[in-house]
Every structure is written in structure tokens, then in C-alpha cells.
Coordinates of C-alpha atoms in Angstrom, one line a residue:
X34 CA 0.0 0.0 0.0
X35 CA 3.0 2.3 0.5
X36 CA 6.4 2.8 -1.1
X37 CA 8.5 2.2 2.0
X38 CA 11.7 4.2 2.5
X39 CA 14.3 4.5 5.3
X40 CA 13.1 8.0 6.3
X41 CA 13.4 8.5 10.0
X42 CA 10.1 8.9 12.0
X43 CA 11.9 10.9 14.7
X44 CA 13.2 13.4 12.1
X45 CA 9.6 14.6 11.8
X46 CA 8.5 14.3 15.4
X47 CA 9.3 17.9 16.2
X48 CA 7.0 19.1 13.4
X49 CA 4.2 17.0 14.7
X50 CA 4.7 18.1 18.3
X51 CA 4.7 21.8 17.4
X52 CA 1.5 21.3 15.3
X53 CA -0.4 19.4 18.1
X54 CA 0.4 21.9 20.9
X55 CA 0.0 25.1 18.9
X56 CA -2.1 27.4 21.2
X57 CA -4.1 28.8 18.3
X58 CA -4.9 25.5 16.6
X59 CA -8.6 25.0 16.7
X60 CA -11.3 24.4 14.1
X61 CA -14.6 23.4 12.5
X62 CA -17.8 21.4 13.2
X63 CA -21.3 22.3 14.3
X64 CA -24.3 19.9 13.9
X65 CA -25.6 21.4 10.7
X66 CA -22.2 21.2 9.1
X67 CA -21.4 17.5 9.2
X68 CA -21.6 17.3 5.4
X69 CA -18.6 19.5 4.9
X70 CA -15.9 17.0 4.0
X71 CA -12.3 17.8 3.1
X72 CA -10.9 16.2 0.0
X73 CA -8.6 14.0 2.1
X74 CA -11.7 12.5 3.8
X75 CA -13.1 11.3 0.5
X76 CA -10.1 10.8 -1.8
X77 CA -7.8 8.9 0.6
X78 CA -6.3 6.5 -1.9
X79 CA -2.5 6.4 -1.6
X80 CA -0.6 8.1 -4.4
X81 CA 1.2 4.9 -5.3
X82 CA 0.6 3.6 -8.8
X83 CA -2.7 1.9 -9.5
X84 CA -3.3 -1.2 -11.5
X85 CA -6.1 0.6 -13.3
X86 CA -5.4 3.1 -16.1
X87 CA -8.8 4.7 -15.7
X88 CA -8.8 8.4 -14.8
X89 CA -12.2 8.0 -13.0
X90 CA -12.7 7.3 -9.3
X91 CA -16.1 6.7 -7.7
X92 CA -16.5 7.2 -4.0
X93 CA -19.2 6.8 -1.3
X94 CA -19.0 8.0 2.3
X95 CA -21.4 7.6 5.2
X96 CA -21.0 9.8 8.3
X97 CA -23.0 9.7 11.5
X98 CA -22.8 12.2 14.4
X99 CA -24.6 12.3 17.8
X100 CA -25.0 15.4 20.0
X101 CA -26.2 14.9 23.5
X102 CA -25.8 17.0 26.7
X103 CA -24.8 20.6 26.9
X104 CA -21.6 22.7 27.4
X105 CA -21.3 26.4 28.3
X106 CA -17.6 27.0 27.7
X107 CA -16.1 23.7 29.0
X108 CA -18.7 23.4 31.8
X109 CA -21.2 20.6 31.5
X110 CA -24.9 21.3 31.9
X111 CA -27.8 18.9 32.3
X112 CA -31.0 19.2 30.3
X113 CA -32.8 20.3 33.4
X114 CA -30.3 23.1 33.9
X115 CA -31.0 24.4 30.4
X116 CA -34.8 23.9 30.6
X117 CA -36.6 26.9 32.1
X118 CA -39.1 25.9 34.9
X119 CA -41.7 28.8 35.4
X120 CA -42.4 29.3 39.1
X121 CA -39.2 27.7 40.2
X122 CA -36.7 30.0 38.6
X123 CA -36.5 33.3 36.6
X124 CA -36.2 33.2 32.8
X125 CA -32.7 34.2 31.7
X126 CA -30.7 34.1 28.5
X127 CA -29.3 30.8 29.6
X128 CA -32.5 28.8 30.1
X129 CA -35.2 28.0 27.6
X130 CA -38.8 26.7 27.4
X131 CA -37.7 24.2 24.7
X132 CA -34.6 22.0 24.9
X133 CA -33.2 19.6 22.3
X134 CA -32.0 16.5 24.1
X135 CA -30.5 14.4 21.4
X136 CA -29.4 15.5 17.9
X137 CA -28.4 12.9 15.3
X138 CA -27.3 13.5 11.8
X139 CA -26.5 11.2 8.9
X140 CA -24.8 12.2 5.6
X141 CA -24.5 10.0 2.5
X142 CA -22.0 11.5 0.1
X143 CA -21.4 10.3 -3.5
X144 CA -18.2 11.5 -5.1
X145 CA -16.9 11.3 -8.6
X146 CA -13.2 12.3 -9.3
X147 CA -11.4 12.7 -12.6
X148 CA -7.6 12.6 -12.8
X149 CA -6.6 15.2 -15.4
X150 CA -2.9 14.4 -14.9
X151 CA -0.7 12.8 -12.2
X152 CA -0.8 16.1 -10.4
X153 CA -4.3 17.5 -11.1
X154 CA -7.7 15.9 -10.0
X155 CA -11.2 17.4 -10.1
X156 CA -14.1 16.1 -8.2
X157 CA -17.8 16.5 -7.6
X158 CA -19.4 15.7 -4.2
X159 CA -23.1 15.3 -3.7
X160 CA -24.4 14.8 -0.1
X161 CA -27.8 13.6 1.1
X162 CA -28.6 14.6 4.7
X163 CA -31.0 13.2 7.3
X164 CA -31.4 14.8 10.7
X165 CA -33.5 14.0 13.8
X166 CA -33.8 16.0 17.0
X167 CA -35.6 14.9 20.2
X168 CA -36.9 17.7 22.4
X169 CA -38.5 18.3 25.8
X170 CA -40.5 21.5 26.6
X171 CA -42.7 23.2 29.1
X172 CA -45.5 23.7 26.5
X173 CA -48.6 21.6 26.7
X174 CA -49.0 18.8 24.1
X175 CA -45.2 19.3 23.4
X176 CA -43.7 17.9 26.6
X177 CA -41.7 15.6 24.3
X178 CA -41.6 15.8 20.5
X179 CA -39.3 14.8 17.6
X180 CA -38.5 16.8 14.4
X181 CA -36.9 15.3 11.3
X182 CA -35.6 16.7 8.0
X183 CA -33.9 15.1 5.1
X184 CA -32.9 15.9 1.6
X185 CA -30.1 17.1 -0.7
X186 CA -27.2 19.1 0.9
X187 CA -24.8 21.6 -0.6
X188 CA -23.0 20.2 -3.7
X189 CA -19.3 20.8 -3.9
X190 CA -16.9 21.0 -6.9
X191 CA -13.2 20.8 -6.0
X192 CA -9.8 20.7 -7.7
X193 CA -6.7 19.1 -6.1
X194 CA -3.1 19.5 -7.0
X195 CA -0.4 17.1 -5.8
X196 CA 3.3 17.3 -6.1
X197 CA 6.3 15.3 -4.7
X198 CA 9.2 17.0 -3.0
X199 CA 11.1 13.8 -2.4
X200 CA 10.8 10.1 -2.9
X201 CA 8.5 9.7 0.1
X202 CA 7.1 13.2 0.5
X203 CA 3.9 14.5 -1.1
X204 CA 2.1 17.9 -0.8
X205 CA -1.4 18.5 -1.9
X206 CA -3.6 21.6 -2.1
X207 CA -7.4 21.7 -2.7
X208 CA -9.7 24.5 -3.5
X209 CA -13.4 24.4 -4.5
X210 CA -16.8 25.9 -4.5
X211 CA -19.7 24.7 -2.4
X212 CA -23.1 25.5 -4.0
X213 CA -26.2 26.5 -2.0
X214 CA -28.3 23.5 -3.2
X215 CA -29.4 22.4 0.3
X216 CA -32.7 23.8 1.6
X217 CA -32.7 26.5 4.3
X218 CA -36.5 26.7 4.4
X219 CA -37.2 23.4 6.2
X220 CA -40.4 23.6 8.4
X221 CA -41.9 21.5 11.1
X222 CA -44.4 21.4 13.9
X223 CA -42.9 23.1 17.0
X224 CA -44.4 24.7 20.1
X225 CA -43.6 28.2 18.7
X226 CA -47.0 28.4 17.0
X227 CA -49.8 26.2 15.6
X228 CA -48.9 24.3 12.4
X229 CA -45.5 24.2 10.7
X230 CA -42.9 26.9 11.2
X231 CA -39.4 27.6 10.1
X232 CA -36.9 25.2 11.8
X233 CA -33.7 26.2 13.6
X234 CA -30.3 26.3 12.0
X235 CA -29.4 22.8 13.1
X236 CA -32.3 21.3 11.1
X237 CA -31.5 23.0 7.8
X238 CA -29.9 21.1 5.0
X239 CA -27.6 23.7 3.6
X240 CA -25.8 27.0 4.3
X241 CA -27.7 29.1 1.7
X242 CA -24.5 30.9 0.7
X243 CA -21.6 30.2 -1.8
X244 CA -18.8 28.8 0.3
X245 CA -15.2 28.1 -0.6
X246 CA -13.4 25.1 0.9
X247 CA -9.6 25.2 1.0
X248 CA -7.2 22.4 2.0
X249 CA -3.4 21.9 2.3
X250 CA -2.0 18.5 3.1
X251 CA 1.5 17.0 3.6
X252 CA 2.2 13.3 3.6
X253 CA 5.4 11.4 4.5
X254 CA 5.1 7.9 3.3
X255 CA 7.0 4.9 4.6
X256 CA 6.7 2.2 7.2
X257 CA 5.6 5.0 9.5
X258 CA 3.3 7.4 7.6
X259 CA 2.7 10.9 8.8
X260 CA 0.0 13.2 7.4
X261 CA -0.5 16.8 8.4
X262 CA -3.3 19.0 7.1
X263 CA -5.0 22.3 7.3
X264 CA -8.4 23.2 6.0
X265 CA -10.9 26.1 6.0
X266 CA -14.5 26.7 4.8
X267 CA -14.9 30.4 3.9
X268 CA -18.5 31.6 3.6
X269 CA -19.6 34.6 1.6
X270 CA -22.6 37.0 1.7
X271 CA -25.9 36.5 3.5
X272 CA -28.5 33.9 2.6
X273 CA -32.2 34.5 1.9
X274 CA -33.1 34.0 5.6
X275 CA -30.8 36.8 6.8
X276 CA -27.8 35.0 8.2
X277 CA -24.5 33.4 7.3
X278 CA -23.1 30.3 9.0
X279 CA -19.7 30.8 10.6
X280 CA -16.4 30.1 8.9
X281 CA -14.7 26.8 9.9
X282 CA -11.0 26.0 10.3
X283 CA -9.3 22.7 11.0
X284 CA -5.8 21.4 11.6
X285 CA -5.2 17.6 11.5
X286 CA -2.3 15.3 12.3
X287 CA -2.3 11.5 11.7
X288 CA 0.1 8.6 12.1
X289 CA -0.5 5.3 10.3
X290 CA 1.3 2.1 9.9
X291 CA 0.7 -1.2 8.0
X292 CA -0.3 -4.2 10.0
X293 CA -0.5 -6.5 6.9
X294 CA 0.1 -6.3 3.1
X295 CA -3.3 -4.6 2.6
X296 CA -4.4 -3.1 6.0
X297 CA -3.2 0.1 7.6
X298 CA -4.3 1.3 11.1
X299 CA -4.2 5.0 12.0
X300 CA -4.7 7.5 14.7
X301 CA -4.4 11.2 15.2
X302 CA -5.7 14.5 16.5
X303 CA -7.7 17.3 14.9
X304 CA -7.9 20.8 16.4
X305 CA -11.0 22.6 15.2
X306 CA -12.5 26.1 15.4
X307 CA -15.9 27.3 14.2
X308 CA -17.3 30.8 14.3
X309 CA -20.8 31.7 15.5
X310 CA -23.6 32.5 13.1
X311 CA -23.6 36.0 11.6
X312 CA -27.1 37.6 11.5
X313 CA -30.2 35.7 12.3
X314 CA -33.4 34.2 11.0
X315 CA -36.1 36.4 12.5
X316 CA -38.7 33.7 11.8
X317 CA -37.2 31.7 14.7
X318 CA -37.9 34.4 17.3
X319 CA -40.9 34.8 19.7
X320 CA -42.5 38.0 21.0
X321 CA -40.9 38.1 24.4
X322 CA -38.2 39.9 26.4
X323 CA -36.3 36.6 25.8
X324 CA -36.9 36.0 22.1
X325 CA -35.1 32.7 21.7
X326 CA -37.3 29.7 22.6
X327 CA -34.4 27.3 22.4
X328 CA -30.6 27.6 22.5
X329 CA -30.4 26.4 18.9
X330 CA -32.4 29.4 17.7
X331 CA -29.8 31.8 19.1
X332 CA -27.1 32.5 16.5
X333 CA -24.6 33.5 19.2
X334 CA -24.8 30.0 20.8
X335 CA -23.0 28.3 17.8
X336 CA -19.3 27.7 17.3
X337 CA -16.4 27.0 19.6
X338 CA -13.2 25.0 19.9
X339 CA -12.7 21.2 19.9
X340 CA -9.9 18.7 20.1
X341 CA -10.9 15.4 18.5
X342 CA -9.2 12.0 18.7
X343 CA -9.4 9.9 15.6
X344 CA -8.7 6.2 15.1
X345 CA -9.5 3.8 12.2
X346 CA -8.3 1.5 9.5
X347 CA -7.8 1.5 5.7
X348 CA -8.2 -1.7 3.8
X349 CA -7.0 -2.2 0.3
X350 CA -9.6 -4.9 -0.7
X351 CA -8.2 -5.1 -4.2
X352 CA -5.7 -3.0 -6.2
X353 CA -8.3 -0.5 -7.0
X354 CA -10.9 -0.8 -4.3
X355 CA -10.4 0.8 -0.8
X356 CA -12.5 0.8 2.4
X357 CA -11.9 3.1 5.3
X358 CA -13.4 3.1 8.8
X359 CA -12.8 5.8 11.4
X360 CA -14.3 7.1 14.6
X361 CA -13.8 10.6 16.0
X362 CA -14.3 11.4 19.7
X363 CA -13.9 14.9 21.2
X364 CA -11.4 14.9 24.1
X365 CA -11.9 18.6 24.7
X366 CA -14.7 21.1 23.8
X367 CA -15.1 24.8 24.6
X368 CA -18.4 25.9 23.1
X369 CA -20.3 29.1 22.9
X370 CA -23.1 27.9 25.1
X371 CA -25.4 26.6 26.4
X372 CA -24.8 24.5 23.3
X373 CA -25.4 20.8 22.5
X374 CA -22.0 19.0 22.7
X375 CA -20.7 16.4 20.2
X376 CA -20.5 12.9 21.6
X377 CA -18.9 11.1 18.7
X378 CA -18.7 10.9 14.9
X379 CA -18.3 7.7 12.8
X380 CA -17.5 7.4 9.1
X381 CA -17.4 4.6 6.5
X382 CA -15.9 5.3 3.1
X383 CA -15.4 3.4 -0.2
X384 CA -13.5 4.3 -3.3
X385 CA -13.2 2.4 -6.6
X386 CA -11.3 3.0 -9.8
X387 CA -13.8 2.8 -12.7

């Protein structure tokens, strides 16, 4: 799976250490943004020669995330602490009549890549999103309720350029355009008013803006493979609902090694940062001194910092067919809260040369 060399692992340890412990290295990820995938997440095939001469690669990725419990900064809060109880406590900006208890999100992404040359690759990524949120509230007939949305997400076109700086070293840059094809007008039955109303930001399927994903990646191949990456998703303008999701930034480091001829195991850390939402959707407000009926309707209670631990394996099933499994678990989160915290994220990916 790799072209092994005698390059020393310790030679690069200082670069990894400085990357992992950088005080400003944080990035990405709110519940509504799970579908944003860097090119290295989808096109993870090693740059070693393939048995196939086809320039086409077909990919499929499935991602699942669960959000449960609350954080304000790095302080944990229970659902009862976030739920406002009239008569027992005053209403404040930190408690709410409606509280999401569990948020789950699934993304199915189909990708098609074309290799223009050994250096250049272009790709198209099409996500399908399904989201479900369980709630508790103080409103009659809505003590517990569930809201679901599903549909097409934001389609991404991307170009990747790779070049080798040595027999075992590879650099790659990626840049693209994410199109606002996902709905931002999803509605559902909530306690806010009779009938269906506009749903909060976490339940929408797209950003509603033209966004620009950017990626840089360095890979040292060998018996001990090191990958370092940086990515950003830069958003532009304001969508039709009057807001713009926050920019996302991410730094990653990964170590992998072969345990057999066709299987690699890997582990690493990602340091992520996400801005809060700019502007707001006024349809989510209620006529009250405290206009936000739930924390997920307040645009200031989005974004924050996370450190994620990642482990997984890559299996070269055949010369042109790859399977990848990985699990991400936050080991530290500092969120603009009260905000639902991420419990874990899992991913399953396949790629096949056509």
C-alpha cells in the first residue's frame, strides 16, 4: 500500500509536536455542518501507482454524528439546567422553554473524481442529509416531540493539485466551490405556533451561501506514515433567511502504519474552530423579552473549539478498491453555550477506480 523508505520517523516528530500543541490550533464542526468534507476524507487512496489506467474514481462516504448533553464553555450542563421551569426560577438568556435532548445527523455523500494528470484531479461531491432531534419542553402537548428533516445538501466542486518534494514526501492543495443547493427553508411542527414553522439552523440542510473550501496536506510515506493537514471553509454574503453560517477552520495530524500487506491502522488528533452564526433568521424568534425559545435558535450560541481524537483503519480490498473506517471522539470542547455537545462521529468510506 505504501512505497517504503528509510526516512526517520523521529526526524519529523518535532514538526508533529509543534503542530499538536499550537495554542491557536482549533477548528470546525457544528451539527448542521457535518456534510462539509475535506478532499482527504473522500479521496484517501494512496498516491502509489494503481493497476487501473482509468482516470475516474467513484466514492461513497457515510457519516454519523450524535450530539447529547450541553456545554457552556467547557462546563457541563444537564438538560434540566438548560430547561426553564416557570415558578421555580426566573427566565434568563441561559435557560429556555424548549430543549433539544439528542441530535443525530447522517450524511451519505457520493463523489466522482477525474484525474486530469498525475498532479491534477477534479471532483464532484453530492451529499444527502438526514437529521433528527428529540426535544423536551414546558409547552402543553409538546412535553416531548421529535423533528426530522432530510434531503439534498450543498453540492461541492473541487480541484486538487499534488506534487512530490522527495521520494517519500507528497504535498497537496485543494480549492473548491460549495453551491447552495441544500434547503434552508425546512419547516416542522414546533411549540412556537400552531402548524408548521421555520426550523432552527441545526435542522436546515444547507448554508444558503456560496462557500469556498480550502485544503493543504503534507504526507510522509514509509513504514511509519505521517499526514499533516489544514483546511478552511470560507463563507460569503448572506442567505435569503438573513444569516451566514460561521467560517470553519481545522488542523489535523495523523500517524498510520501497515499491519498487513493490505491493511493500515491510523490514529491522530484534529484541532478545530468554528465561528458563531452572523445575522439571524427572524422567523425563529418569539415576541418576548427573551426572544429565543431554544438555544439552537440563538445564532450566538454556535461555534467554539474542539480537540478530536481519531482512530481507524484503511483496507485495500483489491488493487483499485479501498475501504476506510474511522471514529472521532472529542477529548476537549469549549463551546459558545449553552450548546449541544458532540459525543462522537463515525465514518465509513469506499472508493473504486472505474
